[in-house]
XYZ file of C-alpha atoms in Angstrom:
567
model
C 67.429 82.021 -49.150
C 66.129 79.437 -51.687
C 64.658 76.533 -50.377
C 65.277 77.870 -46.676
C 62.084 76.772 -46.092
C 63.045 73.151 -45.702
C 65.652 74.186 -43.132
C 65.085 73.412 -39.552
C 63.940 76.645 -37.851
C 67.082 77.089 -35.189
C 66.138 79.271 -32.073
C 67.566 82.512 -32.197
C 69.897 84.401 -30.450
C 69.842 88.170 -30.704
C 72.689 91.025 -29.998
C 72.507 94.096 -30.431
C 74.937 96.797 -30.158
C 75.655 100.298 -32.143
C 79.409 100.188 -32.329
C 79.876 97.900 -35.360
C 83.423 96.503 -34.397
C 81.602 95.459 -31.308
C 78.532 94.410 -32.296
C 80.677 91.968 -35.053
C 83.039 90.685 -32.182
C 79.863 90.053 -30.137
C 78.465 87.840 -33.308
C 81.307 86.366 -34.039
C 81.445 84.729 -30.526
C 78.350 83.450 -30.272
C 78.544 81.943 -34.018
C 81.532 80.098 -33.090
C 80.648 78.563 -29.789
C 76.615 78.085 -30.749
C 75.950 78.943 -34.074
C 75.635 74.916 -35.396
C 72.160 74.859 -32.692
C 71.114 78.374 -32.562
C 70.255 81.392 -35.236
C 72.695 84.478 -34.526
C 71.249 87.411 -35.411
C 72.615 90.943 -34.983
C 71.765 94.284 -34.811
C 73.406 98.027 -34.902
C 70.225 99.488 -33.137
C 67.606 98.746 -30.892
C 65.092 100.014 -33.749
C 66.735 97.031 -36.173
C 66.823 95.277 -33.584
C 62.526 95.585 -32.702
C 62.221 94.639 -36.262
C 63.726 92.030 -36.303
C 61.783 90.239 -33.406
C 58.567 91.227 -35.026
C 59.785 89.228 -38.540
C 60.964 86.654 -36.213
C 57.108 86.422 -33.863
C 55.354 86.845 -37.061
C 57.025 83.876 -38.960
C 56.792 81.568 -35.618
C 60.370 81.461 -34.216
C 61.622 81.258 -30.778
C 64.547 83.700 -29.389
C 66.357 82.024 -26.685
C 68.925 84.514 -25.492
C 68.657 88.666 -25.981
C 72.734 90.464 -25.778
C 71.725 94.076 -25.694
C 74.324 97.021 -25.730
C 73.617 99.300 -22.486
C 75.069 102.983 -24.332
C 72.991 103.048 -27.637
C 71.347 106.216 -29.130
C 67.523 106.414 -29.542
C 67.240 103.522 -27.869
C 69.038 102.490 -24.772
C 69.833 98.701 -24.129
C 67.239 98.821 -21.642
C 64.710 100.357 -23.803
C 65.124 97.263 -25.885
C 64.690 94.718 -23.855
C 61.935 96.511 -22.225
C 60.169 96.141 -25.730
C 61.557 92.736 -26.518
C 59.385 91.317 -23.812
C 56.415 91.830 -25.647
C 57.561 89.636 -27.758
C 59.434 86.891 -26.181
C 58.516 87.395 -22.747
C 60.539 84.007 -22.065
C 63.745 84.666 -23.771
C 66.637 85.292 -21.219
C 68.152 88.758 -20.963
C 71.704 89.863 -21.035
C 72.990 93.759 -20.279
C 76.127 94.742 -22.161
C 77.652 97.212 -19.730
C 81.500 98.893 -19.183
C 82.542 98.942 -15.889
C 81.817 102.666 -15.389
C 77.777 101.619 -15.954
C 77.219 98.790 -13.438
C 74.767 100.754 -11.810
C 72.820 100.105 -14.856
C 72.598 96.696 -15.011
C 71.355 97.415 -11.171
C 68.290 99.309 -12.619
C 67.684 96.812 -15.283
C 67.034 94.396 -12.515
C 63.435 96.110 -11.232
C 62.719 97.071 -14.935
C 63.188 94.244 -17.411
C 63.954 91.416 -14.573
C 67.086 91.191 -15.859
C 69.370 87.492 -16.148
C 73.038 89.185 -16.296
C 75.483 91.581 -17.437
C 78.500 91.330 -18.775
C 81.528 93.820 -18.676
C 82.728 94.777 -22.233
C 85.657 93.580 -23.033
C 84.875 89.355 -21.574
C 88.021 88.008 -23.169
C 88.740 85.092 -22.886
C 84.930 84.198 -23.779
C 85.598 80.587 -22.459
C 86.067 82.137 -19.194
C 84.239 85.389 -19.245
C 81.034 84.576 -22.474
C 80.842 81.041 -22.831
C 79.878 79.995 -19.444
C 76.810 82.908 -18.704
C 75.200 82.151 -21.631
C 75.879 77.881 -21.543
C 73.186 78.546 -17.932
C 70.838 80.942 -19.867
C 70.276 78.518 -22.275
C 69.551 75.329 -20.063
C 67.434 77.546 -18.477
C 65.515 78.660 -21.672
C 65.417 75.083 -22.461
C 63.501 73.797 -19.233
C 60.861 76.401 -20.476
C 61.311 77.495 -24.110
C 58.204 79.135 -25.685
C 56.038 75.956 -26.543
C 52.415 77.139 -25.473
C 51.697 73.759 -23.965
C 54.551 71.803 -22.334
C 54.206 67.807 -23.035
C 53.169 66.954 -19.193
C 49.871 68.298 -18.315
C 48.031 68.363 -14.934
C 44.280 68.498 -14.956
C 42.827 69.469 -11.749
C 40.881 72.056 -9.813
C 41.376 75.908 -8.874
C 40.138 74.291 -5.309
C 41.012 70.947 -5.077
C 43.960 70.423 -2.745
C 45.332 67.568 -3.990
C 45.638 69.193 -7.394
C 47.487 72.277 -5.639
C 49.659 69.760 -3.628
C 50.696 67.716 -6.906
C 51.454 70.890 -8.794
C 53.646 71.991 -5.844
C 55.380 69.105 -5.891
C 56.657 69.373 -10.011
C 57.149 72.849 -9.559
C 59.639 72.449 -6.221
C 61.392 70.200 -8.482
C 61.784 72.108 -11.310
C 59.596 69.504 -13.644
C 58.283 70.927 -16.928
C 53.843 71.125 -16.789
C 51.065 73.191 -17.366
C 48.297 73.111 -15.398
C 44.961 72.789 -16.927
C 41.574 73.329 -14.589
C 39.047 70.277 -15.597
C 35.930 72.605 -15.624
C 37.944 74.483 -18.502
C 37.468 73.377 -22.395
C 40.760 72.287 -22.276
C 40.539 70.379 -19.552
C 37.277 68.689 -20.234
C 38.703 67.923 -23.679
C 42.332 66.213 -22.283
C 39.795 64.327 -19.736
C 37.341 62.943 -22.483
C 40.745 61.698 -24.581
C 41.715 59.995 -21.752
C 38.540 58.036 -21.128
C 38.309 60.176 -17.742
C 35.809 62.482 -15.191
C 36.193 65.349 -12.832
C 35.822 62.954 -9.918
C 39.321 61.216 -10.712
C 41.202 64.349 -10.163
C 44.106 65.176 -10.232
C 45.102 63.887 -13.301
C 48.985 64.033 -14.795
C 49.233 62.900 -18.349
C 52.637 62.276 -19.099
C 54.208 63.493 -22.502
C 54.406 59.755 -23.258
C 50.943 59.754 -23.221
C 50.603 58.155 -19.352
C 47.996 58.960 -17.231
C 48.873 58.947 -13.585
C 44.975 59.330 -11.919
C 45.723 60.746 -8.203
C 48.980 60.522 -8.155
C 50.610 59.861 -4.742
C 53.845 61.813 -3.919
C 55.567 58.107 -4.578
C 54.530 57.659 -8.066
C 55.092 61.132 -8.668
C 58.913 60.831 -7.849
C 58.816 57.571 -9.847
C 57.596 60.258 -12.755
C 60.923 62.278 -11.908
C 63.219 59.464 -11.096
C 64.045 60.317 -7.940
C 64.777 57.835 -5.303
C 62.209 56.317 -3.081
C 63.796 54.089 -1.003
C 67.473 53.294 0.726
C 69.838 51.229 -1.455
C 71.878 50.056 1.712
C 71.121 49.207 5.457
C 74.421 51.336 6.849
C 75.370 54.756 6.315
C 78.131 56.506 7.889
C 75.902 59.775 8.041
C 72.215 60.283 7.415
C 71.038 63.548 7.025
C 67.632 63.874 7.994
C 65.652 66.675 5.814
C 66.308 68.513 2.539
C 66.087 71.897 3.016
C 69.357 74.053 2.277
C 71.189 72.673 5.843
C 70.528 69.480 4.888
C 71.589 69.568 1.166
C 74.652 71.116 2.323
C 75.092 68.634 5.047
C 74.773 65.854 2.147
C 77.170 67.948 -0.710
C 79.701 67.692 2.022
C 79.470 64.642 3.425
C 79.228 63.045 0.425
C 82.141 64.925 -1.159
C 84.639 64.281 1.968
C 84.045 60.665 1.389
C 81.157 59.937 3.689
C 78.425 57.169 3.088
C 75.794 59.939 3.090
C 72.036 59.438 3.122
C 69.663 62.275 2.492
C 65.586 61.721 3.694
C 63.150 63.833 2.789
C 59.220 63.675 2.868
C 58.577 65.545 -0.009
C 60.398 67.484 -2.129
C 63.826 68.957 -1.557
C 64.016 72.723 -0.733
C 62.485 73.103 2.533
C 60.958 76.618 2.993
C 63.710 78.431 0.872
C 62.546 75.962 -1.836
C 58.973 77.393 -1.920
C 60.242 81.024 -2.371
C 59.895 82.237 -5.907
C 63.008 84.750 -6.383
C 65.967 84.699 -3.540
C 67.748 88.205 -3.904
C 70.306 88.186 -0.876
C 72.056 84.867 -1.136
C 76.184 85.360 -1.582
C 76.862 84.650 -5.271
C 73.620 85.986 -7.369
C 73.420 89.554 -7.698
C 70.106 89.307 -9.720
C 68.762 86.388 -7.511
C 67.681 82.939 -8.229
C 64.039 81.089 -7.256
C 64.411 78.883 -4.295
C 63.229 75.842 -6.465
C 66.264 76.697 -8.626
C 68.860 76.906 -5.920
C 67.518 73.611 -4.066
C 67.234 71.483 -7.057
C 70.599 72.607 -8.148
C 71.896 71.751 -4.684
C 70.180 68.078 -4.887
C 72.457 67.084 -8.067
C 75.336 68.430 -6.681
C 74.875 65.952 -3.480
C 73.915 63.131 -6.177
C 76.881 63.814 -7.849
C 79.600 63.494 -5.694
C 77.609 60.119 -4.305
C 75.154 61.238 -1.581
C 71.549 59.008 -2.174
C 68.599 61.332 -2.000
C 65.294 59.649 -0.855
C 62.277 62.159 -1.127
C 58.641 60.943 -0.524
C 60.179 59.166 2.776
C 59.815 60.623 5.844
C 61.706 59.550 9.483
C 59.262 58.609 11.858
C 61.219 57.587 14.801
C 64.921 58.062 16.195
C 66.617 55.640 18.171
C 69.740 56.587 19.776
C 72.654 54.137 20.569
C 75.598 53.668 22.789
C 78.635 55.847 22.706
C 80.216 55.011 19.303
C 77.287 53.302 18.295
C 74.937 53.583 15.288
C 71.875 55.170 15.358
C 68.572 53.798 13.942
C 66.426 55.698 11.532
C 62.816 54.154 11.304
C 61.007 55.517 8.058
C 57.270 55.921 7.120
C 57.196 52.570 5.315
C 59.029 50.812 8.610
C 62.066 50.923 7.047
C 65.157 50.679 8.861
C 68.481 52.202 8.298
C 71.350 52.802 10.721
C 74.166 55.576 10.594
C 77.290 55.932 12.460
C 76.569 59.938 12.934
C 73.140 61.816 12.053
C 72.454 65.499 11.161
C 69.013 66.662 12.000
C 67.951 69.623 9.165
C 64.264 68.909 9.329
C 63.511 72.778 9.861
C 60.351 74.620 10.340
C 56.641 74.396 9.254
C 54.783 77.435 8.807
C 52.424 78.334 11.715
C 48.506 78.245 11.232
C 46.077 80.918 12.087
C 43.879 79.319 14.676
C 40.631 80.724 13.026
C 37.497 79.186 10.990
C 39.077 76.919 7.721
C 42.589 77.811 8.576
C 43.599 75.154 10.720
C 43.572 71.209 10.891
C 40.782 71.776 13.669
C 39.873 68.028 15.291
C 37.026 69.131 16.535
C 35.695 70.424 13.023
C 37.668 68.901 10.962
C 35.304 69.230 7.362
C 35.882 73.012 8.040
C 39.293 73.321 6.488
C 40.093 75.426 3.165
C 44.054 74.487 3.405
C 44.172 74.352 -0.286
C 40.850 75.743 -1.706
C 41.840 79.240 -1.290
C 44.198 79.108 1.989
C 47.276 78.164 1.828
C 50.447 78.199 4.036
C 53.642 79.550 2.467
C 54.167 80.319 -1.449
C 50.256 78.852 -2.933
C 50.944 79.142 -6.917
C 53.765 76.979 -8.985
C 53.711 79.853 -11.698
C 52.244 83.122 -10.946
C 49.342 82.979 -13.781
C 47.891 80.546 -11.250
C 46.499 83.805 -9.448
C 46.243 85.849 -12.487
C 43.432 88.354 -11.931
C 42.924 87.443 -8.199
C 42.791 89.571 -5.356
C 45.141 88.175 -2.927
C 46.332 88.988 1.087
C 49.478 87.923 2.257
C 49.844 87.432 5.854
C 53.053 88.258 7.534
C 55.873 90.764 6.772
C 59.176 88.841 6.469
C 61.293 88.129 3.231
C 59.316 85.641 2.534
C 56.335 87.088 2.530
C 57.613 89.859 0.870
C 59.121 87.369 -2.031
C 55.791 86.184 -2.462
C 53.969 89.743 -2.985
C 56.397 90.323 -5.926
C 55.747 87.171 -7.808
C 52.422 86.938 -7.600
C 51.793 90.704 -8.120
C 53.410 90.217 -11.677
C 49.526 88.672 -12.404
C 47.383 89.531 -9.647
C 45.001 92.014 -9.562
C 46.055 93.114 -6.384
C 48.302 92.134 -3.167
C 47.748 93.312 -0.059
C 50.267 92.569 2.723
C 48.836 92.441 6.187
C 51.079 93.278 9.002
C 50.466 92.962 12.967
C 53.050 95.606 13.486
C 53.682 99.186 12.407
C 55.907 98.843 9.529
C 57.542 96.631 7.025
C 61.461 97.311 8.048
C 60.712 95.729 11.435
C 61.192 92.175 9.619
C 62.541 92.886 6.241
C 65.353 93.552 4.223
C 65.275 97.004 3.372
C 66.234 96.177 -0.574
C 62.617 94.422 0.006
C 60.878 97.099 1.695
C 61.898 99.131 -1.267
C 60.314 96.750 -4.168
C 57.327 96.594 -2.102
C 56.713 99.855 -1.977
C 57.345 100.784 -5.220
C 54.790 97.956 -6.233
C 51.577 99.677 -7.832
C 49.401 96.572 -7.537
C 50.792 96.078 -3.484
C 49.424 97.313 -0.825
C 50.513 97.367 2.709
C 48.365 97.468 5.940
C 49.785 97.545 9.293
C 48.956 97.105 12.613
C 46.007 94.587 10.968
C 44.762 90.925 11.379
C 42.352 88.528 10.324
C 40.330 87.608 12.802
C 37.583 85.629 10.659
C 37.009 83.912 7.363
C 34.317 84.053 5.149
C 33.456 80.553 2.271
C 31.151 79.611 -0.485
C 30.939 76.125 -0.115
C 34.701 74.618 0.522
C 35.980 77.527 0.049
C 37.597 80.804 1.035
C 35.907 84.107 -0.373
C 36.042 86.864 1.876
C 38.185 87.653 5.260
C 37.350 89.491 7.836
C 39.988 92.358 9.551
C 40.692 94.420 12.690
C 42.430 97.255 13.222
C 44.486 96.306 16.276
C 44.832 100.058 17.012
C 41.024 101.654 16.576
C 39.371 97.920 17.183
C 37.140 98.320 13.977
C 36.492 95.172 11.482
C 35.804 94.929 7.904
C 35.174 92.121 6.065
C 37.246 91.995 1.982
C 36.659 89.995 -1.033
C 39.808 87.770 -0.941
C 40.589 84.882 -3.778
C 43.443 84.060 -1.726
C 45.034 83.987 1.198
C 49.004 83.290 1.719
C 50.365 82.787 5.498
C 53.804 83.449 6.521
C 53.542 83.757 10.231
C 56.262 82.056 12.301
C 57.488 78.716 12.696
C 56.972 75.405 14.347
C 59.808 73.242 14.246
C 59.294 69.521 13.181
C 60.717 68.261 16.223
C 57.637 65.702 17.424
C 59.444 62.543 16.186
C 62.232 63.043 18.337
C 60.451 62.156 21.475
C 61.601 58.881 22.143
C 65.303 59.870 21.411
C 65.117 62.271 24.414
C 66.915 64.935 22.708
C 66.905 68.224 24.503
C 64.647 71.010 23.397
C 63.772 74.554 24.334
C 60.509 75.908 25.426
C 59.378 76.207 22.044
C 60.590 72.566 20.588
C 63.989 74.120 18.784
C 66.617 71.434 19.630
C 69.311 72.377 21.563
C 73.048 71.750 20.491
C 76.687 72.915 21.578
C 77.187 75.004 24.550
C 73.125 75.261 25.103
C 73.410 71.407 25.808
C 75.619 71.517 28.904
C 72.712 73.808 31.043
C 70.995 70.824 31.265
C 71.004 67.133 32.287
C 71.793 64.158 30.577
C 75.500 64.397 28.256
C 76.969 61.266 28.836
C 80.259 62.354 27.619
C 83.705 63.723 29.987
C 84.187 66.072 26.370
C 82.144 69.185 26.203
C 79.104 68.464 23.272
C 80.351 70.434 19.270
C 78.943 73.514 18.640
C 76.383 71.540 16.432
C 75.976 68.325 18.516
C 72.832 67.728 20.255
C 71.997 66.027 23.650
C 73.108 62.790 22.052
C 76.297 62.215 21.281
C 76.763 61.955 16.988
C 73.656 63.536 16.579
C 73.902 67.119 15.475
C 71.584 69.424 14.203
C 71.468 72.533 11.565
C 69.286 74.660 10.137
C 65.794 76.660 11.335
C 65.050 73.952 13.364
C 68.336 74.210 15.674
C 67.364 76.551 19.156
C 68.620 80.458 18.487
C 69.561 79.781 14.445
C 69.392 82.980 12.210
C 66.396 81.765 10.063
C 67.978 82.693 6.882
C 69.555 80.268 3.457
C 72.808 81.120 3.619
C 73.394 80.310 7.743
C 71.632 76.983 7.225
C 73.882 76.255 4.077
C 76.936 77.379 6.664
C 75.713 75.029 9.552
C 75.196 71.922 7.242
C 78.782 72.212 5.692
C 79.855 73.127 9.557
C 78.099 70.028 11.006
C 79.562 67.806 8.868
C 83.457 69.154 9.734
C 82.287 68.003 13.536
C 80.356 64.870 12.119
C 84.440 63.747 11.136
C 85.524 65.144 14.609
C 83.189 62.706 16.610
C 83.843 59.962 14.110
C 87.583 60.252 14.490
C 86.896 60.483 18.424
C 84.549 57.045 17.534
């Protein structure tokens, strides 16, 4: 088109379908709803349809959203966007499927990480069209396919404060790339900035800011989240932000509550480190666990619930009958609430051998961040691109880990103290494992020893818990996931009632031993104290997985009104 080269280059959105009637109604759709901020382009085959990506790579435009028929000959919908990842790896993919070929869009999942499907025919499209592709392209737009997103973070491969700040954008879903300083990139974005290697990390903001070791504070600042309580009285503080406690605070703030979420770093808890989760109610081709959290923190922001991250609550004190309760925080803030939920869940548990513990009595021996690291260790998976890494543990989490990182890694081995994986994962798991080239499995193993250059972790060392013979591995990295330990020391002074492994004790649990002061019999989520209830990993006997935390923090806060109303 004359003079189209003065015409702003639109991204692009691409169907593709053989039936022409189709394949128009599909484009006509799209043009309607999006066609004044995106390109529609359309296809009759996924041959055309190659083509045109190649024009579209070749002449430096971005596709945001691929529609691709499922029943096409010569090339299947599948097919195509198989091939269309080559060249817009980042676009979001959609399966056109009738209802007879479901079990397509099922496949399409574990071959071209599929986004959706849609059922042909999706009248009305404001129901059925409009609202799929509205999320695809927000999420497209948090990511897009610039090569170098406007915040950068310049750190190093094993500094831990450059992992920790990284892990903290990622959790909350902030736009970066991550540069290492000993890279050219790096040293050039350092020199620009009139900085050195000792000042790392670095964030340069794309306003051109330079945060130099940024505290978790300054980096909320960065985010705009909330640092600090905006009143002195709540009616109900929720005490950590992991998926009980965002529930406790979307419900509590939604049923009209004065509702106070506090969290010491980032929201999410454990689910909010996993990178894809596949078995939560509601998202048949799963979601990450950064999504899903940071999704969940809005929600409670919307409907009025303050969110303090970066704070953490240091001590608990316990009033009266009908009382409020005191919350003292990490800056010796105060804040009181008439009822508190306690969501403050679980920390992984360290291996008690050389570098991978917070040993007092050797404390410079530590490589918690330069090559060991507890839970998920990368905020994108080409963090461990080319890396030979060992996951310890075999639950979903672990397991959720192996797949995202072996999308880079060189390899992934999985080391298990038991015989097999299906003693502590979902089988749909156990299956993607195992079909894994790059992932291996060894049971019945442990590590029993590390091996560093310097500061950090190179090799491990293994035994065969069943023959008693060692080997020692080259290992780049090494991921724990071995149980939990509940973050339950702060409650000492309250005197709430634990178990014989620190899980707090609530409902029926409560009345085998000493000190309700109440005639009533304690809720099913109430603690020792009366008003103070608890939900979440870190509750005695709880199922450990998202979507009975989410059920216990909307449950809590049903019983929260209960003991209020008795109040």
């Amino acid at each position: 088109m004359p003079g189209s080269e003065h015409q702003p280059r639109l991204p692009a959105i691409l169907t593709v379908d053989d039936d022409p009637a189709v394949s128009r109604a599909v484009a006509r759709d799209l043009r309607r709803h999006y066609g004044e901020r995106y390109r529609i382009i359309r296809a009759e085959s996924g041959a055309d349809a190659v083509e045109a990506l190649k024009e579209l790579k070749l002449r430096g435009d971005t596709v945001a959203v691929l529609v691709a028929d499922y029943r096409m000959p010569q090339m299947s919908g599948i097919e195509f966007l198989e091939q269309a990842m080559e060249f817009f790896p980042l676009a979001r993919r959609v399966l056109l499927t009738a209802y007879a070929d479901t079990h397509a869009a099922i496949d399409a999942i574990n071959v071209v990480d599929l986004d959706h499907y849609l059922l042909k025919p999706w009248d009305p499209p404001e129901e059925k069209l409009y609202p799929v592709i509205d999320g695809l392209l927000e999420e497209w737009r948090a990511v897009g396919d610039r090569g170098m997103p406007y915040t950068k973070v310049i750190g190093h491969r094993y500094n831990d404060r450059s992992w920790e700040v990284r892990q903290f954008l990622a959790r909350n879903e902030y736009s970066f790339r991550s540069v290492n300083a000993d890279e050219p990139k790096g040293r050039q974005l350092l020199e620009a900035a009139g900085l050195d290697d000792s000042q790392l990390p670095v964030v340069i903001t794309e306003k051109g800011e330079k945060l130099v070791a940024p505290t978790d504070g300054e980096l909320a600042t960065l985010l705009g989240l909330s640092t600090s309580p905006s009143l002195e009285m709540y009616d109900l503080a929720v005490i950590g932000g992991g998926p009980a406690g965002l529930a406790a605070a979307v419900y509590g703030a939604s049923e009209g509550l004065k509702t106070v979420l506090i969290e010491k770093s980032s929201t999410g808890g454990q689910a909010g480190r996993s990178s894809k989760i596949e078995n939560y109610l509601g998202f048949p081709f799963g979601i990450s666990g950064a999504e899903l959290t940071t999704s969940a923190r809005r929600q409670a922001e919307k409907f009025g619930a303050e969110v303090i991250t970066t704070q953490e609550a240091g001590r608990l004190k316990t009033g009266g009958v009908g009382a409020a309760h005191s919350i003292v925080l990490n800056d010796d803030t105060t804040i009181g609430a008439r009822a508190v939920i306690l969501a403050t869940g679980v920390d992984y548990r360290q291996l008690r051998i050389t570098g991978c513990w917070d040993d007092p009595d050797d404390p410079a021996c530590n490589y918690i961040g330069r090559g060991v690291y507890y839970g998920a260790s990368v905020s994108d998976n080409s963090e461990c691109a080319g890396e030979d890494v060992y996951i310890v543990g075999g639950a979903n989490s672990a397991g959720q880990a192996a797949m995202f990182m072996s999308q880079t890694a060189k390899t992934v081995t999985m080391l298990i103290r038991g015989p097999s994986l299906e003693a502590g994962m979902s089988q749909y798991l156990v299956d993607r494992v195992k079909r894994t080239e790059n992932i291996i499995v060894r049971t019945c193993t442990e590590v029993i020893d590390t091996v560093a250059d310097g500061d950090r972790l190179t090799s491990l060392v293994l035994s065969d818990r069943q023959t008693g013979e060692t080997e020692t591995v080259s290992c780049d990295r090494m991921c724990c996931f071995i149980g939990a330990t509940p973050r339950t020391d702060w409650l000492e002074e309250a005197g709430i009632a634990r178990d014989d492994h620190d899980f707090i004790l609530s409902g029926p649990d409560v009345s085998k031993v000493s000190g309700w002061m109440l005639d009533r019999p304690p809720h099913h989520l109430e603690t020792s104290v009366p008003g103070v209830f608890v939900a979440g990993d870190v509750r005695s006997d709880s199922a450990k997985r998202v979507a009975a935390a989410v059920g216990e923090g909307s449950m809590a806060v049903m019983l929260v009104h209960r003991y209020l109303a008795e109040t």
